mmCIF file of C-alpha atoms and ligand atoms in Angstrom:
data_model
loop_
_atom_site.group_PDB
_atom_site.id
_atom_site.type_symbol
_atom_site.label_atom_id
_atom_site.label_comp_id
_atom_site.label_asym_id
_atom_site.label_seq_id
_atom_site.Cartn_x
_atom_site.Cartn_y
_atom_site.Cartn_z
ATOM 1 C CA UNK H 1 78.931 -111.377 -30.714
ATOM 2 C CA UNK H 2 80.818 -113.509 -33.133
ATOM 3 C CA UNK H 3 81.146 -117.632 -32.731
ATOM 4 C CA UNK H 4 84.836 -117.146 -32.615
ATOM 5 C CA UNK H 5 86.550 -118.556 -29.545
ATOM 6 C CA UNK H 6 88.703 -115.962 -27.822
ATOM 7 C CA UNK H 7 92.347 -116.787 -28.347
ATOM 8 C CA UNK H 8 94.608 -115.674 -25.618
ATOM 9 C CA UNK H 9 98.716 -115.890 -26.611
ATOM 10 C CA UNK H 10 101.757 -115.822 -24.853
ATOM 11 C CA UNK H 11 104.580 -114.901 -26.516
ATOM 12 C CA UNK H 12 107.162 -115.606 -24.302
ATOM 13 C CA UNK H 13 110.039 -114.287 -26.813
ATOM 14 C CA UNK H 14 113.386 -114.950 -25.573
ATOM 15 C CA UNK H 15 112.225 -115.147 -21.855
ATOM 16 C CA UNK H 16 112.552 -119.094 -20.075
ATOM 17 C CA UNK H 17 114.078 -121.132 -17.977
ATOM 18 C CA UNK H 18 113.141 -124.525 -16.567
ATOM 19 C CA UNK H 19 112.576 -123.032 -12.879
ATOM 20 C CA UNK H 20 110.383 -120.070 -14.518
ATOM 21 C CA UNK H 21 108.663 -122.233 -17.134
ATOM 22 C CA UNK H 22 107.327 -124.625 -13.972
ATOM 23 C CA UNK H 23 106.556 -121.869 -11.970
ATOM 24 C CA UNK H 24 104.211 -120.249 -14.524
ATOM 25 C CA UNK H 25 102.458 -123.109 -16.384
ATOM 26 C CA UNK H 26 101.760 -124.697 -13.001
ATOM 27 C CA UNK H 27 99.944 -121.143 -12.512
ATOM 28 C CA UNK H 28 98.267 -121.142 -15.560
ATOM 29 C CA UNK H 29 96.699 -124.680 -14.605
ATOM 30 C CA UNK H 30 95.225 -123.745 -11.621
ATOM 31 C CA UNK H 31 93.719 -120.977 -14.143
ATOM 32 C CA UNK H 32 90.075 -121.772 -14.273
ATOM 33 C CA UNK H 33 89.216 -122.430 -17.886
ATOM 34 C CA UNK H 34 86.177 -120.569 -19.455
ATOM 35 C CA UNK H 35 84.001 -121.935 -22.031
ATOM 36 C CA UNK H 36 84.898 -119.653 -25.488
ATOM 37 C CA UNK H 37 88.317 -118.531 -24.180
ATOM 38 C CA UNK H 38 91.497 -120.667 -25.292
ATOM 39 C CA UNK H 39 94.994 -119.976 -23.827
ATOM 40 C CA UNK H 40 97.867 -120.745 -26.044
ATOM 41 C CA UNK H 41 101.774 -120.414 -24.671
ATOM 42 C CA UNK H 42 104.680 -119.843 -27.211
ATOM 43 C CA UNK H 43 107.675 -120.324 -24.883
ATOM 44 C CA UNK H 44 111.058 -120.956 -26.372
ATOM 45 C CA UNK H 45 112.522 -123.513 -28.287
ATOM 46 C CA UNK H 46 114.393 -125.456 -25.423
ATOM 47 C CA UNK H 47 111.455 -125.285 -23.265
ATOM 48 C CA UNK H 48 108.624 -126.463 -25.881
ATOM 49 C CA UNK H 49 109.254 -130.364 -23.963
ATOM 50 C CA UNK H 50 109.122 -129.969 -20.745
ATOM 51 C CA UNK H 51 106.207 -127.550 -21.029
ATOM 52 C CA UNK H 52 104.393 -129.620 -23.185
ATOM 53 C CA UNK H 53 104.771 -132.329 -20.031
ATOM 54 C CA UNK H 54 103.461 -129.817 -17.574
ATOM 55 C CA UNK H 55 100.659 -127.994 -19.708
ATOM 56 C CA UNK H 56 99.033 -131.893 -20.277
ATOM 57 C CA UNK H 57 95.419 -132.387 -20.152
ATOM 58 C CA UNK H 58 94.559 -128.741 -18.874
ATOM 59 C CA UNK H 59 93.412 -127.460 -22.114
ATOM 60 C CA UNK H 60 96.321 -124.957 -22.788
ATOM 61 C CA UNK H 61 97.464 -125.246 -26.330
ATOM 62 C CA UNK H 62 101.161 -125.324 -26.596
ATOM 63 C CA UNK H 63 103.152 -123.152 -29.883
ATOM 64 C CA UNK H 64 106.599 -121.841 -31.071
ATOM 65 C CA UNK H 65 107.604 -118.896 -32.052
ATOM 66 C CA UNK H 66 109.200 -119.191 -35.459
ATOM 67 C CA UNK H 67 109.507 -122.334 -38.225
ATOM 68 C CA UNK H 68 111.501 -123.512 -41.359
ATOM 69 C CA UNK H 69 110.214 -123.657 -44.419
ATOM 70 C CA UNK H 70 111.189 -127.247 -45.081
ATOM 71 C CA UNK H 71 110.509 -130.276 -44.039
ATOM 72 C CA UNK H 72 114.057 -131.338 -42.806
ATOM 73 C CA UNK H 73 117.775 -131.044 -44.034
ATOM 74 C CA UNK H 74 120.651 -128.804 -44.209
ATOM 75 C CA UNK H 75 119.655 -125.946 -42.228
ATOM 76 C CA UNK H 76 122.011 -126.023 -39.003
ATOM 77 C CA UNK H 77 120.416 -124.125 -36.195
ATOM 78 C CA UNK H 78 116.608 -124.291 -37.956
ATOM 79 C CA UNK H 79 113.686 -126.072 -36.798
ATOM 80 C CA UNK H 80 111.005 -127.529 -38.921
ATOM 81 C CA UNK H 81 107.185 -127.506 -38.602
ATOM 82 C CA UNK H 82 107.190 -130.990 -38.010
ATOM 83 C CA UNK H 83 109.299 -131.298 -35.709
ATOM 84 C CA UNK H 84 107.238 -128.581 -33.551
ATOM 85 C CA UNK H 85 104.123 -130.811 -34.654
ATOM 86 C CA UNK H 86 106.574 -134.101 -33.013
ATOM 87 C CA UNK H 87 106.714 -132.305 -29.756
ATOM 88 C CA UNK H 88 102.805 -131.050 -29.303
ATOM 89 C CA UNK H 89 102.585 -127.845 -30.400
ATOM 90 C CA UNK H 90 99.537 -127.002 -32.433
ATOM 91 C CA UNK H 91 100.432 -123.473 -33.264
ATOM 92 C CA UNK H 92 103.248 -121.419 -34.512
ATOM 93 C CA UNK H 93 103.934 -118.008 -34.671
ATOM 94 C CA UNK H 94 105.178 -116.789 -38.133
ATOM 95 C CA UNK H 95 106.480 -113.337 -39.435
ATOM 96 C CA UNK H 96 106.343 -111.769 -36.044
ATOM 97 C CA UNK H 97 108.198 -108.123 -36.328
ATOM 98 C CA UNK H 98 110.807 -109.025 -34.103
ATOM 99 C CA UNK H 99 111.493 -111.945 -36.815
ATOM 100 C CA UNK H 100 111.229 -109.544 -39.880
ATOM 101 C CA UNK H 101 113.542 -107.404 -38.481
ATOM 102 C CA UNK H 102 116.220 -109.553 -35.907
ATOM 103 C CA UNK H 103 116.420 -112.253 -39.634
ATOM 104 C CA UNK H 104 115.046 -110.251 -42.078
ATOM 105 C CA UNK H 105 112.566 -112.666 -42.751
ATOM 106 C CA UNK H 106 110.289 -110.900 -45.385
ATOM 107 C CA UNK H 107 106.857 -111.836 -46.897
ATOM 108 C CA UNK H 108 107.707 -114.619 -48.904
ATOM 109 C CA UNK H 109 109.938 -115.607 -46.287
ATOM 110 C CA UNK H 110 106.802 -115.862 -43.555
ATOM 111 C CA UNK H 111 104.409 -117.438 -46.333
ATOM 112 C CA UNK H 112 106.610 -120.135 -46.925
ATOM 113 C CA UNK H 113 106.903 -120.723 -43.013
ATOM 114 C CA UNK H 114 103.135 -120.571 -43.102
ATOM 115 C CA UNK H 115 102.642 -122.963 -45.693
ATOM 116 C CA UNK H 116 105.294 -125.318 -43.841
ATOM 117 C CA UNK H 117 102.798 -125.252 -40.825
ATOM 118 C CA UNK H 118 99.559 -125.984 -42.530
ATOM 119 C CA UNK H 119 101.806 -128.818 -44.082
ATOM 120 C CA UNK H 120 102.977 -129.896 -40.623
ATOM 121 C CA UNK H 121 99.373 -130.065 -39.631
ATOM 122 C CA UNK H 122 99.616 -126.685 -37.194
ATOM 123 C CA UNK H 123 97.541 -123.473 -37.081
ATOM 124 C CA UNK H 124 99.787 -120.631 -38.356
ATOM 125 C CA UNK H 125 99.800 -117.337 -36.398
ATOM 126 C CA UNK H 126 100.710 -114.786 -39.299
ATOM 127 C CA UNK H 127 101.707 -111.376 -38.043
ATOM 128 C CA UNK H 128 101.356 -108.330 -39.414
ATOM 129 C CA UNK H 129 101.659 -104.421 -38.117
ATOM 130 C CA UNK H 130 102.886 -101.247 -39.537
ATOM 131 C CA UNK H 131 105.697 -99.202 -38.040
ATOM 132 C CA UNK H 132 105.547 -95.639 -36.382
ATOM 133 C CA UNK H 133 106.512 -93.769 -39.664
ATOM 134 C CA UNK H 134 104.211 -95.741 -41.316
ATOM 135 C CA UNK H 135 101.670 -94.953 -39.347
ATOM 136 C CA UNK H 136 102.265 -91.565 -39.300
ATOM 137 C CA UNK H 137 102.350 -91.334 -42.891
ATOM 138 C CA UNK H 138 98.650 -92.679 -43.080
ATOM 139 C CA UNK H 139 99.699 -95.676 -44.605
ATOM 140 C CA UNK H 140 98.680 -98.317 -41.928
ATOM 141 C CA UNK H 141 96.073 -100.344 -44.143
ATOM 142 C CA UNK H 142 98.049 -100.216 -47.015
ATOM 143 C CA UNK H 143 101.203 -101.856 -45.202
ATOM 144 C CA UNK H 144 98.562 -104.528 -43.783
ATOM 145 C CA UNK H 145 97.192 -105.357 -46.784
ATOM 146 C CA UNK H 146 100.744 -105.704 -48.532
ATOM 147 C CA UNK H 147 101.884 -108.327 -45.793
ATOM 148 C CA UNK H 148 98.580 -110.246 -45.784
ATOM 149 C CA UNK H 149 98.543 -110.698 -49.568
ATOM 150 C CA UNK H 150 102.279 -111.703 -49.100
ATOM 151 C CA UNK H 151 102.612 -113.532 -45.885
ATOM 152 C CA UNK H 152 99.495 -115.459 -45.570
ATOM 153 C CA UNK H 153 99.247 -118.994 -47.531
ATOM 154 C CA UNK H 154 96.813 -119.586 -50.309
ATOM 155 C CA UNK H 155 95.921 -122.449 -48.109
ATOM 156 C CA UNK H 156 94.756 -120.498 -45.439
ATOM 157 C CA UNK H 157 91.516 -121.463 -43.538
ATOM 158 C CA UNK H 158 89.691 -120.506 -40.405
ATOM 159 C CA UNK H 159 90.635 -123.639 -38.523
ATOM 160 C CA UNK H 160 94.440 -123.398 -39.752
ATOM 161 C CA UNK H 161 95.169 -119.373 -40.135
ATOM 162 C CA UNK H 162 95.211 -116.858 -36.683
ATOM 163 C CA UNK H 163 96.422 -113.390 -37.860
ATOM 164 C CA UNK H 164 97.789 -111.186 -35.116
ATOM 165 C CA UNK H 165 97.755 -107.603 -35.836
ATOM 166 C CA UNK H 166 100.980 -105.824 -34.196
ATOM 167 C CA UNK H 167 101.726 -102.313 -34.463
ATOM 168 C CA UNK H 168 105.777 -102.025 -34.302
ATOM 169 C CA UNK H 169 105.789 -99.068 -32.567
ATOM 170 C CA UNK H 170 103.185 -100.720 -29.541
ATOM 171 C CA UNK H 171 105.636 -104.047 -28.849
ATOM 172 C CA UNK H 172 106.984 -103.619 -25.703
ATOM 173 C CA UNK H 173 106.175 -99.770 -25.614
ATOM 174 C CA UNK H 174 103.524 -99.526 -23.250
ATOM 175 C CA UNK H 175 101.494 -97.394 -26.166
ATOM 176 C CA UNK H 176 98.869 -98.657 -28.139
ATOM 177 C CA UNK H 177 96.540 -97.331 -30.818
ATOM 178 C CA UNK H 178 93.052 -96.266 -30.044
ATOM 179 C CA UNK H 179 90.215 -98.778 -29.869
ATOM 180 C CA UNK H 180 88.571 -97.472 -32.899
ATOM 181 C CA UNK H 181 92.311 -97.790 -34.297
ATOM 182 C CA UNK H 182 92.007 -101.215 -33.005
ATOM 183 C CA UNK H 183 88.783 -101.578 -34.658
ATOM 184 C CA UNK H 184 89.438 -99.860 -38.210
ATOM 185 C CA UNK H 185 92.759 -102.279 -38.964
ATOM 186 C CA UNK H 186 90.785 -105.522 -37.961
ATOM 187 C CA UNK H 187 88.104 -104.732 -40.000
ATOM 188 C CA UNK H 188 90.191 -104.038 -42.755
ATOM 189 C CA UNK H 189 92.134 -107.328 -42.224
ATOM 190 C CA UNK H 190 88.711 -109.049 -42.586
ATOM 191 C CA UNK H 191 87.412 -107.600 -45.595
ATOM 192 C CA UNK H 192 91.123 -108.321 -47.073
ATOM 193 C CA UNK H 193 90.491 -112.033 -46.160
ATOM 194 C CA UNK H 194 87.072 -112.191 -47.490
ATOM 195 C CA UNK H 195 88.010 -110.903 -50.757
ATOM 196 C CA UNK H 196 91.019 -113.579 -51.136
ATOM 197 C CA UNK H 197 89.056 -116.055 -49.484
ATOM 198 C CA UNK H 198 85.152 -115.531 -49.070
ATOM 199 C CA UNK H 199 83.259 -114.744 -46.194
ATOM 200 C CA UNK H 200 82.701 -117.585 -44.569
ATOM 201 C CA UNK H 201 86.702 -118.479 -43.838
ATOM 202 C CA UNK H 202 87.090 -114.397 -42.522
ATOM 203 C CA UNK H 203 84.023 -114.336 -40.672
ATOM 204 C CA UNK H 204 85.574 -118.082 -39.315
ATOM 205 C CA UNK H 205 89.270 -116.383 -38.493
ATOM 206 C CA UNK H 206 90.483 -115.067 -35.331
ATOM 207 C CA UNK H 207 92.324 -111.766 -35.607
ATOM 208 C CA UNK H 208 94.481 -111.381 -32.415
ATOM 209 C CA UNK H 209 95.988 -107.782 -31.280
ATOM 210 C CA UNK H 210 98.943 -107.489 -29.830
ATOM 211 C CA UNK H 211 101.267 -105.060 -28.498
ATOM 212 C CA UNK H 212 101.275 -103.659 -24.910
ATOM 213 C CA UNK H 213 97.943 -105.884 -23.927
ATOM 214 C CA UNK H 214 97.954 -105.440 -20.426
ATOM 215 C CA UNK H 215 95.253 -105.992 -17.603
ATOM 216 C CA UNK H 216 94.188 -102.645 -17.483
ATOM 217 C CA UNK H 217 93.387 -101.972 -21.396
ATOM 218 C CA UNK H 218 92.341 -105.959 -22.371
ATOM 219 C CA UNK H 219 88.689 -105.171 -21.355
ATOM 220 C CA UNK H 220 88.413 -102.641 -24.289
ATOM 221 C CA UNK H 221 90.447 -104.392 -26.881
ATOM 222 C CA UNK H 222 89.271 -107.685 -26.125
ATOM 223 C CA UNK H 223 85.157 -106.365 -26.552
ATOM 224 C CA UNK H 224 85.949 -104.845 -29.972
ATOM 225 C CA UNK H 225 83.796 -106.226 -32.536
ATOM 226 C CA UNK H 226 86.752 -107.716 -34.476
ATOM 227 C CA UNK H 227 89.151 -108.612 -32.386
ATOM 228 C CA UNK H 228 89.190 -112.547 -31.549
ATOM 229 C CA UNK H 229 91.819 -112.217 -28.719
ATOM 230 C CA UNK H 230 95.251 -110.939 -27.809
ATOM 231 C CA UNK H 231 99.203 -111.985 -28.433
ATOM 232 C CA UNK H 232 100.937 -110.801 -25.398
ATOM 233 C CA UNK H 233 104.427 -110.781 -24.527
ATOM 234 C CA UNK H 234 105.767 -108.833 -21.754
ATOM 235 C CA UNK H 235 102.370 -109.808 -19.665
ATOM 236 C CA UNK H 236 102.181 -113.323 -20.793
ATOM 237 C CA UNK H 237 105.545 -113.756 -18.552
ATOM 238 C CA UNK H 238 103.321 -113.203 -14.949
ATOM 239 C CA UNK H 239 100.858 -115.988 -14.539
ATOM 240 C CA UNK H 240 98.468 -113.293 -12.892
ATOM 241 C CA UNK H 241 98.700 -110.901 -15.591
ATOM 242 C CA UNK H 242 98.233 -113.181 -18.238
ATOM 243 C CA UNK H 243 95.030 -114.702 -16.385
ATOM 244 C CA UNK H 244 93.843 -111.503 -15.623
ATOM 245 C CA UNK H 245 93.626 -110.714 -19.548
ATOM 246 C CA UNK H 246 92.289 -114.365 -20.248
ATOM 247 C CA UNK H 247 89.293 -113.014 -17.553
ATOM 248 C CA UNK H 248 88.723 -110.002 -19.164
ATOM 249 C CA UNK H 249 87.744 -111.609 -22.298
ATOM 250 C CA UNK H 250 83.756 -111.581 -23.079
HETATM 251 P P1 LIG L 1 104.193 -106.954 -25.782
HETATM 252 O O1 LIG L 1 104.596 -107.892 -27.017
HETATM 253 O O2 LIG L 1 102.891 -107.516 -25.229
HETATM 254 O O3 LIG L 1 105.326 -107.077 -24.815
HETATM 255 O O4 LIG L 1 104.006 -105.575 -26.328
HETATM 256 C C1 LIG L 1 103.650 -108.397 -27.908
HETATM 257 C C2 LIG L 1 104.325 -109.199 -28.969
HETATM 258 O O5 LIG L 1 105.376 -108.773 -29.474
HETATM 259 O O6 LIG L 1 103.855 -110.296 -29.347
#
């Protein structure tokens, strides 16, 4: 049993509107909140505002789903860490796969995003995960530890750093790895951040999975010794799913 509060995410991806947005954060209010279990919602940029509004004083954390690297300036279409910071969000998801891929975003790409949040003041969500082939090739931990050492800032702490391990192949997919899969990668993950940054800031991190968390499988993953709670899309975008997997938690 760790001291780490369970962190439950929704990703909401490129999934809103203002009628759906209402409809779901006024179900995740009437969620009742447990002592050790946070939920955090990552809807998109529009709809950051007017969830904010209706996600006040129940405890849900609000975050986005990608930043800028700078502070401000010529970057048409770009959003900054502070201005996420200006609207309430105290999170932000950085190098997710769909990002490394859809805008090639690489390591040093998602570092300096991470770096941007801690500036901003927010707790970065750095993602990491290995694709099929790589997995298949055995070469899992060594893909991890590559975009950890590049991705996450040298600033990283427990109260300002979430990692989210993502296997590629299990977004969306409806497949994920084993428990003791599970298990193996978030070890490694913490014994990577111990060695950068001592024990006391890994044993202090939460290490999220994601990919194909569901009701039905959340009970497992979520009881693993190293895994500090989930990032969820599909199931994050039906209030009773994503409540469900908040409940399963401890
Ligand atoms: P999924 O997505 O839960 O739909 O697999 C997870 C994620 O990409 O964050």
């Amino acid at each position: 049993m760790s001291a780490r509060t369970i962190l439950i995410a929704g990703n909401w991806k490129m999934n809103a509107s203002i009628g759906m947005a209402e409809q779901l954060t006024g179900a995740l209010t009437a969620w009742s909140a447990r002592d050790g279990v946070e939920l955090l919602v990552c809807p998109p940029f529009p709809y950051l505002v007017p969830v904010n509004a209706s996600i006040a004083n129940s405890g849900i954390k609000l975050g986005a789903q990608s930043c800028h690297a700078a502070e401000s300036g010529a970057h048409t279409g770009d959003i900054s860490a502070e201005m996420l910071a200006d609207v309430g969000c105290t999170y932000v998801i950085v190098g997710h796969s769909e990002r490394r891929t859809d805008h090639a975003e690489d390591d040093a790409t998602v570092r300096g995003q991470g770096d941007a949040a801690h500036r901003a003041g927010l707790t970065a969500m750095v993602c990491v995960g290995e694709t099929e082939a790589e997995r298949d090739a055995d070469k899992t931990l060594d893909v991890v530890a590559t975009q950890l050492t590049g991705s996450v800032p040298d600033g990283a702490t427990a109260s300002n750093t979430v990692i989210a391990y993502e296997p590629v192949w299990a977004i969306g997919t409806g497949r994920t790895p084993t428990e003791a899969e599970v298990q193996d990668v978030h070890a490694a993950i913490r014994a990577n951040l111990a060695a950068r940054f001592g024990n006391e800031m890994a044993d202090g991190t939460r290490i999220l999975y994601g990919g194909s968390m569901k009701p039905g499988n959340a009970a497992g993953l979520l009881a693993l010794a190293d895994v500090d709670g989930g990032l969820i899309g599909g199931a994050s975008l039906k209030a009773e799913d994503f409540t469900a997997i908040a409940d399963a938690a401890g």
